[in-house]
Coordinates of C-alpha atoms in Angstrom, one line a residue:
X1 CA 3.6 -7.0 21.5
X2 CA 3.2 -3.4 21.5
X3 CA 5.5 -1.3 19.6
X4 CA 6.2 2.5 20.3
X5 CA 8.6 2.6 16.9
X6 CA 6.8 4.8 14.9
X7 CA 6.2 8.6 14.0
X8 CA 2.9 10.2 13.6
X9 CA 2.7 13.4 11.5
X10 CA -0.4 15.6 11.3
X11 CA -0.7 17.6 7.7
X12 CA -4.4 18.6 7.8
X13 CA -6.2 16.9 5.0
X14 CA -8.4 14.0 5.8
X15 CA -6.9 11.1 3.9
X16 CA -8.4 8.1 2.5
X17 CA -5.5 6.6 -0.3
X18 CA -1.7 5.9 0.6
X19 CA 1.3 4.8 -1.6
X20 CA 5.0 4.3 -1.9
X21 CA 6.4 6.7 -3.9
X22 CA 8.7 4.7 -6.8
X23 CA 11.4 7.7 -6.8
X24 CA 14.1 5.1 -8.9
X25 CA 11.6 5.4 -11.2
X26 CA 10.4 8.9 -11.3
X27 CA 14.3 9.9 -10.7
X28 CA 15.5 8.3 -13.9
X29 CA 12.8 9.5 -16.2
X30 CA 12.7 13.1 -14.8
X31 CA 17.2 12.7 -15.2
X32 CA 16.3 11.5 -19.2
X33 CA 14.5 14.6 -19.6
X34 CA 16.5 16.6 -18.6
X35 CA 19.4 15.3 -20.1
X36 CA 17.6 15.5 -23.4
X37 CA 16.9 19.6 -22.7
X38 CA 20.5 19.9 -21.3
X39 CA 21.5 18.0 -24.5
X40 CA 19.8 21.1 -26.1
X41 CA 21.5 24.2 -24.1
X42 CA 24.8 22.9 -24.6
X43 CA 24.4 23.0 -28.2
X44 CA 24.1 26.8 -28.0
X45 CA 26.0 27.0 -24.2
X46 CA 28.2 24.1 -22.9
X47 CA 28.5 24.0 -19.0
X48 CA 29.9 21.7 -16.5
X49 CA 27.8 18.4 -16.0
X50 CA 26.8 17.4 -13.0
X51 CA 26.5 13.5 -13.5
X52 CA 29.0 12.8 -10.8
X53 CA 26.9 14.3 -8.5
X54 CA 26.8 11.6 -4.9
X55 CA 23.1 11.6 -4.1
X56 CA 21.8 10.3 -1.0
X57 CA 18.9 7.7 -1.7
X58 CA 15.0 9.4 -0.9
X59 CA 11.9 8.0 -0.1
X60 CA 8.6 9.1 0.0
X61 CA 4.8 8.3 0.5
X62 CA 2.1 10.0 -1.2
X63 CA -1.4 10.0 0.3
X64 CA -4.5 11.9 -1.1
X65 CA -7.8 13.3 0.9
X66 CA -9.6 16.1 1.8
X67 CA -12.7 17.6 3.0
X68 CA -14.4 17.1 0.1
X69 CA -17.1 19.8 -1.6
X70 CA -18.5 22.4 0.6
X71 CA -16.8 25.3 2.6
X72 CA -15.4 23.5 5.9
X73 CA -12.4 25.2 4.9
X74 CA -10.1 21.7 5.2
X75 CA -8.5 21.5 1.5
X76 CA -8.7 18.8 -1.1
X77 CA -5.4 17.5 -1.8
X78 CA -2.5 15.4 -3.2
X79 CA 0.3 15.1 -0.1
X80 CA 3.9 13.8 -0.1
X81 CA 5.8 13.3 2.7
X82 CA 9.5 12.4 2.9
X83 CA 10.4 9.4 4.5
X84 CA 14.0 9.3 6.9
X85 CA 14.7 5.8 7.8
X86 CA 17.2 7.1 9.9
X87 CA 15.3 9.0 12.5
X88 CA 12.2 6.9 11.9
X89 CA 10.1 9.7 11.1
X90 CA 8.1 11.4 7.8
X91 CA 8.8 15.1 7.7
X92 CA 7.2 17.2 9.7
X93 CA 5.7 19.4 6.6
X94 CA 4.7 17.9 3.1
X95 CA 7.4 17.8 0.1
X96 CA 4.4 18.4 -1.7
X97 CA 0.6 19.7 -0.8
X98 CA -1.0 20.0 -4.8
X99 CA -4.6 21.0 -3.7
X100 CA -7.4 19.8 -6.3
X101 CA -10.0 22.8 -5.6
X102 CA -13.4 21.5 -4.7
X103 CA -13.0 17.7 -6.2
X104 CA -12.0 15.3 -3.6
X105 CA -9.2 12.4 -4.4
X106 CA -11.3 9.5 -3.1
X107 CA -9.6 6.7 -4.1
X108 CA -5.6 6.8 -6.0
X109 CA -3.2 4.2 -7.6
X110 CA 0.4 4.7 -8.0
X111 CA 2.1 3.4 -11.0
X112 CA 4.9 1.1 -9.9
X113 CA 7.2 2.4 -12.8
X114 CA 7.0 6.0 -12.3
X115 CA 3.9 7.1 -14.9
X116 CA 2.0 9.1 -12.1
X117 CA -0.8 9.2 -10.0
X118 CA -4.3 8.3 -11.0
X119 CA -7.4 9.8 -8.7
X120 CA -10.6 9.1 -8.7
X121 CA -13.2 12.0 -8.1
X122 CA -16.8 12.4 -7.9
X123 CA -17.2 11.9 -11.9
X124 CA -14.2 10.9 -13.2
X125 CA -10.6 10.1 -12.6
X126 CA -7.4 12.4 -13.4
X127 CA -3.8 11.6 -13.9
X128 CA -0.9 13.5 -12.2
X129 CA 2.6 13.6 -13.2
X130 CA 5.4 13.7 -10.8
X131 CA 7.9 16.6 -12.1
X132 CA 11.3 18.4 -10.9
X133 CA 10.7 20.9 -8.4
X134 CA 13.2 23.5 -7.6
X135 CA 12.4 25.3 -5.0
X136 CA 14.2 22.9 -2.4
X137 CA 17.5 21.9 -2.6
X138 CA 17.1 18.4 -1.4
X139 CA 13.5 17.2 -2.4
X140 CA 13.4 18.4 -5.7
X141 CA 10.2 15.8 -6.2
X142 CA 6.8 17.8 -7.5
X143 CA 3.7 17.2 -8.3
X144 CA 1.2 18.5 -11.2
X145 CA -2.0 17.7 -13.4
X146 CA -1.3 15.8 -16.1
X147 CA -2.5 16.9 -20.0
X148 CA -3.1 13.4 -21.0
X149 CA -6.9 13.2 -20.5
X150 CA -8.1 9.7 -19.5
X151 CA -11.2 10.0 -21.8
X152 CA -12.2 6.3 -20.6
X153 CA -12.4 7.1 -17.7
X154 CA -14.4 10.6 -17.6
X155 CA -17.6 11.2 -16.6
X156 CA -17.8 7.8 -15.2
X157 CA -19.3 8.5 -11.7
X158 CA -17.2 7.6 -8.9
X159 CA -14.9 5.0 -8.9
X160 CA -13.7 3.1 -5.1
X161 CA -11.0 0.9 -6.2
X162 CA -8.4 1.5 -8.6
X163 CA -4.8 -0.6 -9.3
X164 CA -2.1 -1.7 -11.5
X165 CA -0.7 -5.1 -12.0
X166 CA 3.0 -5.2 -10.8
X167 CA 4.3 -4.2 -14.2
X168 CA 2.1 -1.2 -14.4
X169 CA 0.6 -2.3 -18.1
X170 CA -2.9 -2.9 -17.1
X171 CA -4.9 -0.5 -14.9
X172 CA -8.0 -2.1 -13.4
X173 CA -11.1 0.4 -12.3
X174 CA -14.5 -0.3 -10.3
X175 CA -17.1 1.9 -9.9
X176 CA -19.5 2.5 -7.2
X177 CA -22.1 1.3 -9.6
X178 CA -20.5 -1.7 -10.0
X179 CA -19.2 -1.7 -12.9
X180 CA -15.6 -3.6 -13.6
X181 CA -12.8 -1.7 -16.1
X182 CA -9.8 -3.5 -17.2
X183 CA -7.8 -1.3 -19.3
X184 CA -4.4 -1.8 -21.2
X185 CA -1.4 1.1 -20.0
X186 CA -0.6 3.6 -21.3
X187 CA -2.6 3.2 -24.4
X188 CA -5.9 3.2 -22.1
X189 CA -7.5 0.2 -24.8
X190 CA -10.3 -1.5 -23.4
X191 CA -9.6 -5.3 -22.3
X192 CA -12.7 -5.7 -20.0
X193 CA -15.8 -3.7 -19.5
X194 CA -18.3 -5.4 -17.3
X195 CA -21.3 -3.3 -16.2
X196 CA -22.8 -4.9 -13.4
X197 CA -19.7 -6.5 -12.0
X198 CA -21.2 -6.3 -8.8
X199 CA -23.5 -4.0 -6.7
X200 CA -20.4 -2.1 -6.0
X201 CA -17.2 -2.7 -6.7
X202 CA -15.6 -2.3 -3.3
X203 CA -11.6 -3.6 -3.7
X204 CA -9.6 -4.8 -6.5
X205 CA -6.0 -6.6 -6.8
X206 CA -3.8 -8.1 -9.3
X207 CA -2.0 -11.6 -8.6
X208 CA 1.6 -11.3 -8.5
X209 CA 2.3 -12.8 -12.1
X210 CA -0.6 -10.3 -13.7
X211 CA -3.0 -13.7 -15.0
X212 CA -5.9 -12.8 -12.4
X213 CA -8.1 -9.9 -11.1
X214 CA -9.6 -10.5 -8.4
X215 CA -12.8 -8.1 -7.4
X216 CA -14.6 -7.3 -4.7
X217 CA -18.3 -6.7 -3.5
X218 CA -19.7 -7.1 0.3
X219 CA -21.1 -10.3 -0.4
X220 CA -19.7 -12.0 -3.5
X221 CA -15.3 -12.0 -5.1
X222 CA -14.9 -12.9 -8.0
X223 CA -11.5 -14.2 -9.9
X224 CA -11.2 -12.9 -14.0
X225 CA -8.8 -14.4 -16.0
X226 CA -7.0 -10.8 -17.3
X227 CA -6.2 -12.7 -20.6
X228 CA -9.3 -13.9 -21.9
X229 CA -11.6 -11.6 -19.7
X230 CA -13.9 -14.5 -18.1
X231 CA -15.0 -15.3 -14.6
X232 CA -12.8 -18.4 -13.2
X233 CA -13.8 -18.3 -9.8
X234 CA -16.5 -16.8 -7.7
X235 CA -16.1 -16.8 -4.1
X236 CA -19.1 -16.8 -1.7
X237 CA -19.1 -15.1 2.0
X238 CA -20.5 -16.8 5.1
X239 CA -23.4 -16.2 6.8
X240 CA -21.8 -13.8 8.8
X241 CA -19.4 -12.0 7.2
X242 CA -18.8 -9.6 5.2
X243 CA -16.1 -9.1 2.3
X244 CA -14.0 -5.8 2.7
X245 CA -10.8 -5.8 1.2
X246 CA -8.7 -8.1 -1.3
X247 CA -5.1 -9.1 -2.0
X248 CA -2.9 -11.7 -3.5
X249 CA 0.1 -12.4 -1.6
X250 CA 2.9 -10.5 -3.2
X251 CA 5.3 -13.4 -3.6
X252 CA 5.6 -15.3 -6.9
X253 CA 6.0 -18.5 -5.3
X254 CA 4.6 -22.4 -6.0
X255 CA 1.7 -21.5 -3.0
X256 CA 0.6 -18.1 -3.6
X257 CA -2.5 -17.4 -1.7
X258 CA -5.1 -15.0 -1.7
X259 CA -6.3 -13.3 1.2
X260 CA -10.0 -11.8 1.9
X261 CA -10.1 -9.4 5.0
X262 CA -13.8 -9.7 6.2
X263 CA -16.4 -8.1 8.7
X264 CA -17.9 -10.7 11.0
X265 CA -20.3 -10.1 14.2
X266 CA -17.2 -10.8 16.1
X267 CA -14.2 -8.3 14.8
X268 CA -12.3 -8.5 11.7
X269 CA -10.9 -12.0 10.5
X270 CA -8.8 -12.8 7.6
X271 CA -10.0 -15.4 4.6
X272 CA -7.1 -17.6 3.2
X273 CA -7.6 -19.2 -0.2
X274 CA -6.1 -21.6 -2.5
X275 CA -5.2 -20.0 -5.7
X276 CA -5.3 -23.0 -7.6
X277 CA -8.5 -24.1 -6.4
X278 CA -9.8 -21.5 -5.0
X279 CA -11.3 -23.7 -2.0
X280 CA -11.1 -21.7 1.3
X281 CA -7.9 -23.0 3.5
X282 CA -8.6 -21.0 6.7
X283 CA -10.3 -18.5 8.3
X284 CA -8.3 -16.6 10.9
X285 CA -9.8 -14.2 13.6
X286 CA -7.6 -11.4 13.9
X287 CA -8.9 -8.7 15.7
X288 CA -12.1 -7.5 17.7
X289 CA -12.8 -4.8 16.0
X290 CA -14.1 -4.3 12.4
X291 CA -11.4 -4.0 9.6
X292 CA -10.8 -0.5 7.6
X293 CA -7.9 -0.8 6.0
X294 CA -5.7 -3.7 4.7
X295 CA -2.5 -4.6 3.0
X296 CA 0.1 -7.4 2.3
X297 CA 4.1 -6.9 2.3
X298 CA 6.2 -6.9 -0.9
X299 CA 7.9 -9.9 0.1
X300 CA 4.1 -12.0 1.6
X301 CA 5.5 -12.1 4.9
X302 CA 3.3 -9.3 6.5
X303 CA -0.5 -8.5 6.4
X304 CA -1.5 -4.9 7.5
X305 CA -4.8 -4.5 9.3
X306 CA -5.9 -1.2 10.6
X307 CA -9.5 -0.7 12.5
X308 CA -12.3 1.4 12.8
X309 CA -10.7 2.6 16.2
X310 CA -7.6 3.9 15.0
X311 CA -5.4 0.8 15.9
X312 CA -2.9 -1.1 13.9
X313 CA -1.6 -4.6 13.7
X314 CA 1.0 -6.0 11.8
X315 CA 0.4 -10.2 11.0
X316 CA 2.5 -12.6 10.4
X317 CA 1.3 -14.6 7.3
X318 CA 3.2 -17.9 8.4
X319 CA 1.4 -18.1 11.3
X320 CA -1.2 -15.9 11.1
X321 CA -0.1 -14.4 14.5
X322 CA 0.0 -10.6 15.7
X323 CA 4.1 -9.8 15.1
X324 CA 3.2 -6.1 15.9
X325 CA 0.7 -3.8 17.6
X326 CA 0.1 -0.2 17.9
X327 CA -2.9 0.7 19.8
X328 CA -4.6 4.1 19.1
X329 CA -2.0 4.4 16.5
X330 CA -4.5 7.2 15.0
X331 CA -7.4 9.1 16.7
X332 CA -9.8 7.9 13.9
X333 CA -10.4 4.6 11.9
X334 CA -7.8 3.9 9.6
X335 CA -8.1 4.0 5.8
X336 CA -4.7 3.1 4.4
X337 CA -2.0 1.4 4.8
X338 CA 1.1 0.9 2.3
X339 CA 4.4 -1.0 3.4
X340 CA 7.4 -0.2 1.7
X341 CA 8.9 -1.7 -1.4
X342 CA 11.3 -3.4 1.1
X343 CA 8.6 -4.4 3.4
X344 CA 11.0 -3.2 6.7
X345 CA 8.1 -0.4 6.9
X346 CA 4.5 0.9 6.6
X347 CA 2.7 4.0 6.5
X348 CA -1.2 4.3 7.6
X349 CA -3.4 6.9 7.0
X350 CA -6.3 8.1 8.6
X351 CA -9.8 10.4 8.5
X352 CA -7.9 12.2 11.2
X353 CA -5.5 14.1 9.1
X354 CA -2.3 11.8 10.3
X355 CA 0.0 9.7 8.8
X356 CA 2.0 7.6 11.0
X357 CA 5.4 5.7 9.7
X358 CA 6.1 2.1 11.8
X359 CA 9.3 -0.1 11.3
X360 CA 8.5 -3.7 11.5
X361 CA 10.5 -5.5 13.9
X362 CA 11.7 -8.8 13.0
X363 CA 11.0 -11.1 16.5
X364 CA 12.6 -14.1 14.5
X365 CA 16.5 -13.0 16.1
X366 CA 15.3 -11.2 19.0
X367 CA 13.3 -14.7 19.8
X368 CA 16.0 -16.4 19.6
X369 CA 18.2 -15.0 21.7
X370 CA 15.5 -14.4 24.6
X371 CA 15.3 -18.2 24.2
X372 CA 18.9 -18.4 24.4
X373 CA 19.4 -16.1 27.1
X374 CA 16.4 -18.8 29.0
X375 CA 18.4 -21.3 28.0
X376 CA 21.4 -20.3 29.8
X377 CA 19.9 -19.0 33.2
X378 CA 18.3 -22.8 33.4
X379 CA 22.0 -24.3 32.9
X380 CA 23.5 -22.0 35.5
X381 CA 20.3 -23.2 37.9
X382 CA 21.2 -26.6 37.1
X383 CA 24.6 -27.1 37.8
X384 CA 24.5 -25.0 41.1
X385 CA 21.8 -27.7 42.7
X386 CA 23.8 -30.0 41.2
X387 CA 26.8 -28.8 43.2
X388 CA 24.7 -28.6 45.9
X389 CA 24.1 -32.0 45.6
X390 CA 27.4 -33.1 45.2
X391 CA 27.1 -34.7 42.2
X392 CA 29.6 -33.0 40.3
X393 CA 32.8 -31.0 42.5

């Protein structure tokens, strides 16, 4: 059950937000522009194109942290890492170290469709752009502040959950104070503006097909209807628990569920709920330890759970069974976790400066040919006693 294939790289920011970098995206908009200024040059000076170029497919991660204000001397910034499938490893340095000065990134959202990177700081939240760098042959991916000013969203205090619906048109914002903000992308018009959402707004999500929002506080989620803005649900903890982290399960099929990861006095268990009734359906204890950092798969077969101790535990959501384990997989508490658009991987992140890239075995074929290989060794056992015997010759 424990698994050893992973890769752990240090790059010396604390960091408290992960995300899959959507390089298809950011590849063909950054190729439009500059085809539109090569367009230009080769009005005045035509050269060769380079369209036929074979380029080998990237990925990335981008994670944000930092030692916040002060002068501990640990830098606030925006990292991305390159991600080889082949070695199983993220690159030893950053593609990309943007640092923010004194203002912390405490909380990011990465549009799926290749607009940026929003960050939330102490007072208000900024948006980064990805650009063309050039001073590496091979990751040419870079990373700068953005001059579209999200004027909603300044001098709004500071904000602990951020996200985008799967499409990347809305953008959904809660505030420490507990305020709710549902706002339309790119235009940044106002859908929802809910003051005292909750105490604090602690996690937010998107279902799958972009009708709901759910939102988070310790004791009390509640499900908004994006369209017309109202409360359809509210969803109440136990006596003993206490409501961390929310997120619809990623497929768009007839049974999507939504899953609560909650504190109890006993570790960290999972909350599965109807989504059509919105009647709890099970409540699964998953680990001993209290939950930091959760996350469901692309495709709603896997639920990410990291701890306060630095361990991580992959779930399947069929069965609601441990599929993989990786104690002490960092040295402090985890505090993100993002698979990959595929869902064959996922990258945590953690207080300790680390991130740490695991591949997700699938036990469904390696099960079965363990039980075939059982199978077997029970036939051979079988027909020597029967031998033995002499039943058969």
């Amino acid at each position: 059950m424990t698994d050893t294939s992973s890769d752990l790289q240090k790059y010396g920011v604390p960091f408290y937000g992960a995300g899959w970098v959507p390089y298809n995206h950011i590849k063909s908009k950054l190729a439009s522009q500059e085809k539109i200024e090569e367009d230009k040059k080769e009005e005045k000076d035509p050269t060769p194109s380079n369209d036929d170029e074979i380029t080998t497919p990237l990925n990335y991660v981008v994670l944000a942290g930092g030692g916040g204000e002060g002068r501990s001397g640990i830098p606030n910034a925006i990292v991305v890492s390159h991600v080889n499938f082949t070695s199983n490893s993220l690159s030893d340095q950053p593609v990309v170290k943007h640092e923010t000065g004194s203002d912390l990134p405490y909380r990011m959202t990465v549009h799926p469709h290749g607009d940026g990177i929003i960050c939330a700081f102490q007072q208000s939240c900024r948006l980064f752009e990805w650009k063309e760098s050039e001073g590496n042959e091979v990751h040419k991916l870079g990373v700068k502040v953005s001059e579209k000013v999200l004027i909603q969203l300044e001098d709004v205090g500071q904000q602990l959950a951020l996200t985008f619906n799967s499409e990347g048109s809305v953008l959904a914002v809660g505030g420490e104070d507990g305020s709710l903000r549902v706002l339309k992308w790119p235009s940044m018009k106002i859908v929802l503006n809910e003051a005292q959402a909750h105490s604090s707004v602690k996690n937010l999500d998107f279902s799958c097909d972009g009708k709901f929002l759910v939102s988070l506080g310790s004791g009390l989620c509640r499900i908004w209807d994006v369209t017309s803005s109202k409360v359809v649900a509210s969803l109440a903890k136990g006596n003993d628990e206490v409501f961390a982290f929310c997120r619809f399960s990623q497929i768009n099929d007839k049974n999507p569920h939504l899953y609560i990861a909650a504190v109890t006095d006993y570790g960290g268990s999972i909350l599965t709920y109807n989504t059509t009734t919105w009647k709890r359906i099970r409540t699964s204890r998953v680990v001993r330890e209290a939950i930091s950092a959760f996350n469901v798969s692309s495709d709603g077969k896997f639920l990410a759970v990291g701890t306060v101790g630095g361990d991580l535990f992959i779930i399947n959501s069929a069965n609601m069974r441990i599929q993989m384990m990786v104690k002490k997989a960092h040295l402090g508490l985890v505090t993100a976790l993002t698979f990959s658009p595929d869902s064959r991987a996922l990258v945590s992140a953690s207080l300790d400066s680390s991130a740490r890239l695991t591949l997700i075995k699938d036990k469904t074929s390696s099960g079965g040919m363990t039980w075939m290989i059982i199978l077997m060794v029970l036939l051979a056992i079988a027909v020597y006693f029967m031998k033995e015997k002499g039943i058969i010759p």
